[in-house]
């Protein structure tokens, strides 16, 4: 049974998703509400209300609870996190957020976590 997976961290790269799920299908950029304690360090101080990422349909049942998400075009659906929320190397998380052109109001504060110039490498 297909699942809508939510990527928001280091594994949000097209290559990582294709490696894990060759038949995956991009649905939309999307956000989920921040739950108490859900934002990991070092991003906890800069992410307030929403975690942005991408919704991708994968051809399998993923373990975990489905949570409400809202696409950038206003659609609502339920997603299962495919990785720890905003997990992994902060530079890679920022690079992936920039690659997917997540909203500037979300991406710009992430830059405070990565030393200047490191997100351009």
Tab-separated table of C-alpha atoms in Angstrom:
chain	number	residue	atom	x	y	z
A	1	UNK	CA	0.000	0.000	0.000
A	2	UNK	CA	1.520	3.387	-0.948
A	3	UNK	CA	2.364	5.890	1.754
A	4	UNK	CA	2.984	9.616	1.524
A	5	UNK	CA	6.410	10.010	3.098
A	6	UNK	CA	7.638	13.292	4.541
A	7	UNK	CA	11.281	14.270	4.129
A	8	UNK	CA	12.748	17.267	5.939
A	9	UNK	CA	16.391	16.477	6.614
A	10	UNK	CA	19.548	15.003	5.207
A	11	UNK	CA	17.683	12.323	3.213
A	12	UNK	CA	15.573	14.933	1.388
A	13	UNK	CA	17.931	14.880	-1.610
A	14	UNK	CA	16.574	13.495	-4.889
A	15	UNK	CA	19.455	11.005	-5.021
A	16	UNK	CA	18.781	9.616	-1.538
A	17	UNK	CA	15.073	9.270	-2.247
A	18	UNK	CA	15.691	7.588	-5.611
A	19	UNK	CA	18.195	5.202	-4.000
A	20	UNK	CA	15.660	4.227	-1.329
A	21	UNK	CA	12.554	4.287	-3.527
A	22	UNK	CA	13.208	4.133	-7.309
A	23	UNK	CA	9.445	4.324	-7.974
A	24	UNK	CA	8.789	7.242	-5.617
A	25	UNK	CA	6.615	10.093	-6.878
A	26	UNK	CA	6.980	13.696	-5.727
A	27	UNK	CA	3.673	15.083	-4.421
A	28	UNK	CA	4.433	18.605	-3.153
A	29	UNK	CA	6.427	20.815	-0.866
A	30	UNK	CA	4.590	20.576	2.429
A	31	UNK	CA	4.678	21.536	6.069
A	32	UNK	CA	3.692	19.861	9.296
A	33	UNK	CA	2.986	21.532	12.633
A	34	UNK	CA	5.802	21.610	15.159
A	35	UNK	CA	5.048	19.449	18.153
A	36	UNK	CA	6.749	20.141	21.487
A	37	UNK	CA	10.311	18.884	21.265
A	38	UNK	CA	10.025	17.709	17.654
A	39	UNK	CA	12.653	20.095	16.280
A	40	UNK	CA	16.148	18.747	16.928
A	41	UNK	CA	19.182	20.728	17.922
A	42	UNK	CA	20.666	22.783	16.361
A	43	UNK	CA	17.441	23.948	14.674
A	44	UNK	CA	15.277	24.140	17.815
A	45	UNK	CA	16.054	27.821	18.317
A	46	UNK	CA	15.174	28.895	14.785
A	47	UNK	CA	12.125	26.806	13.796
A	48	UNK	CA	8.907	27.963	15.423
A	49	UNK	CA	5.524	26.815	14.088
A	50	UNK	CA	6.068	24.591	11.047
A	51	UNK	CA	8.592	22.184	9.638
A	52	UNK	CA	8.784	22.337	5.865
A	53	UNK	CA	9.894	19.503	3.641
A	54	UNK	CA	8.589	17.446	0.763
A	55	UNK	CA	5.815	14.884	0.452
A	56	UNK	CA	6.669	11.874	-1.685
A	57	UNK	CA	4.504	8.863	-2.461
A	58	UNK	CA	6.458	5.662	-1.842
A	59	UNK	CA	5.287	2.154	-2.786
A	60	UNK	CA	5.298	0.748	0.750
A	61	UNK	CA	3.839	1.070	4.205
A	62	UNK	CA	6.216	3.100	6.366
A	63	UNK	CA	6.329	2.529	10.101
A	64	UNK	CA	5.149	5.380	12.273
A	65	UNK	CA	2.122	7.523	12.826
A	66	UNK	CA	0.587	9.571	10.038
A	67	UNK	CA	0.458	13.280	10.806
A	68	UNK	CA	-1.436	16.120	9.099
A	69	UNK	CA	0.426	18.062	6.429
A	70	UNK	CA	-0.412	21.008	4.227
A	71	UNK	CA	1.014	21.355	0.730
A	72	UNK	CA	2.265	24.689	-0.549
A	73	UNK	CA	-0.783	24.761	-2.832
A	74	UNK	CA	-3.181	24.355	0.127
A	75	UNK	CA	-3.997	20.639	-0.189
A	76	UNK	CA	-4.228	18.679	3.053
A	77	UNK	CA	-3.156	15.080	3.511
A	78	UNK	CA	-1.473	12.819	6.031
A	79	UNK	CA	2.217	11.939	5.894
A	80	UNK	CA	4.576	9.576	7.679
A	81	UNK	CA	8.060	10.924	8.433
A	82	UNK	CA	10.562	8.943	6.360
A	83	UNK	CA	13.494	10.166	8.462
A	84	UNK	CA	13.983	11.958	11.763
A	85	UNK	CA	12.521	15.458	11.380
A	86	UNK	CA	15.251	17.816	10.160
A	87	UNK	CA	17.736	15.071	10.988
A	88	UNK	CA	21.325	14.826	9.864
A	89	UNK	CA	24.122	17.211	9.063
A	90	UNK	CA	22.860	20.827	9.352
A	91	UNK	CA	24.703	21.906	6.187
A	92	UNK	CA	23.030	19.147	4.190
A	93	UNK	CA	19.624	19.900	5.708
A	94	UNK	CA	20.010	23.543	4.658
A	95	UNK	CA	21.272	22.607	1.189
A	96	UNK	CA	18.274	20.308	0.670
A	97	UNK	CA	15.839	22.980	1.876
A	98	UNK	CA	17.376	25.424	-0.604
A	99	UNK	CA	17.352	22.842	-3.422
A	100	UNK	CA	13.617	22.246	-2.998
A	101	UNK	CA	13.009	26.009	-2.745
A	102	UNK	CA	11.189	25.721	0.550
A	103	UNK	CA	9.658	29.025	1.727
A	104	UNK	CA	12.239	31.726	2.503
A	105	UNK	CA	10.592	32.370	5.886
A	106	UNK	CA	11.597	28.804	6.799
A	107	UNK	CA	14.972	28.580	5.014
A	108	UNK	CA	16.462	31.933	6.022
A	109	UNK	CA	16.468	31.207	9.779
A	110	UNK	CA	18.172	27.854	9.102
A	111	UNK	CA	21.145	29.782	7.749
A	112	UNK	CA	21.845	31.035	11.292
A	113	UNK	CA	22.776	27.454	12.214
A	114	UNK	CA	25.334	26.982	9.409
A	115	UNK	CA	28.549	29.041	9.446
A	116	UNK	CA	28.646	31.700	6.685
A	117	UNK	CA	29.847	30.350	3.368
A	118	UNK	CA	29.467	26.695	4.381
A	119	UNK	CA	25.994	26.418	2.867
A	120	UNK	CA	27.390	27.459	-0.525
A	121	UNK	CA	29.912	24.600	-0.775
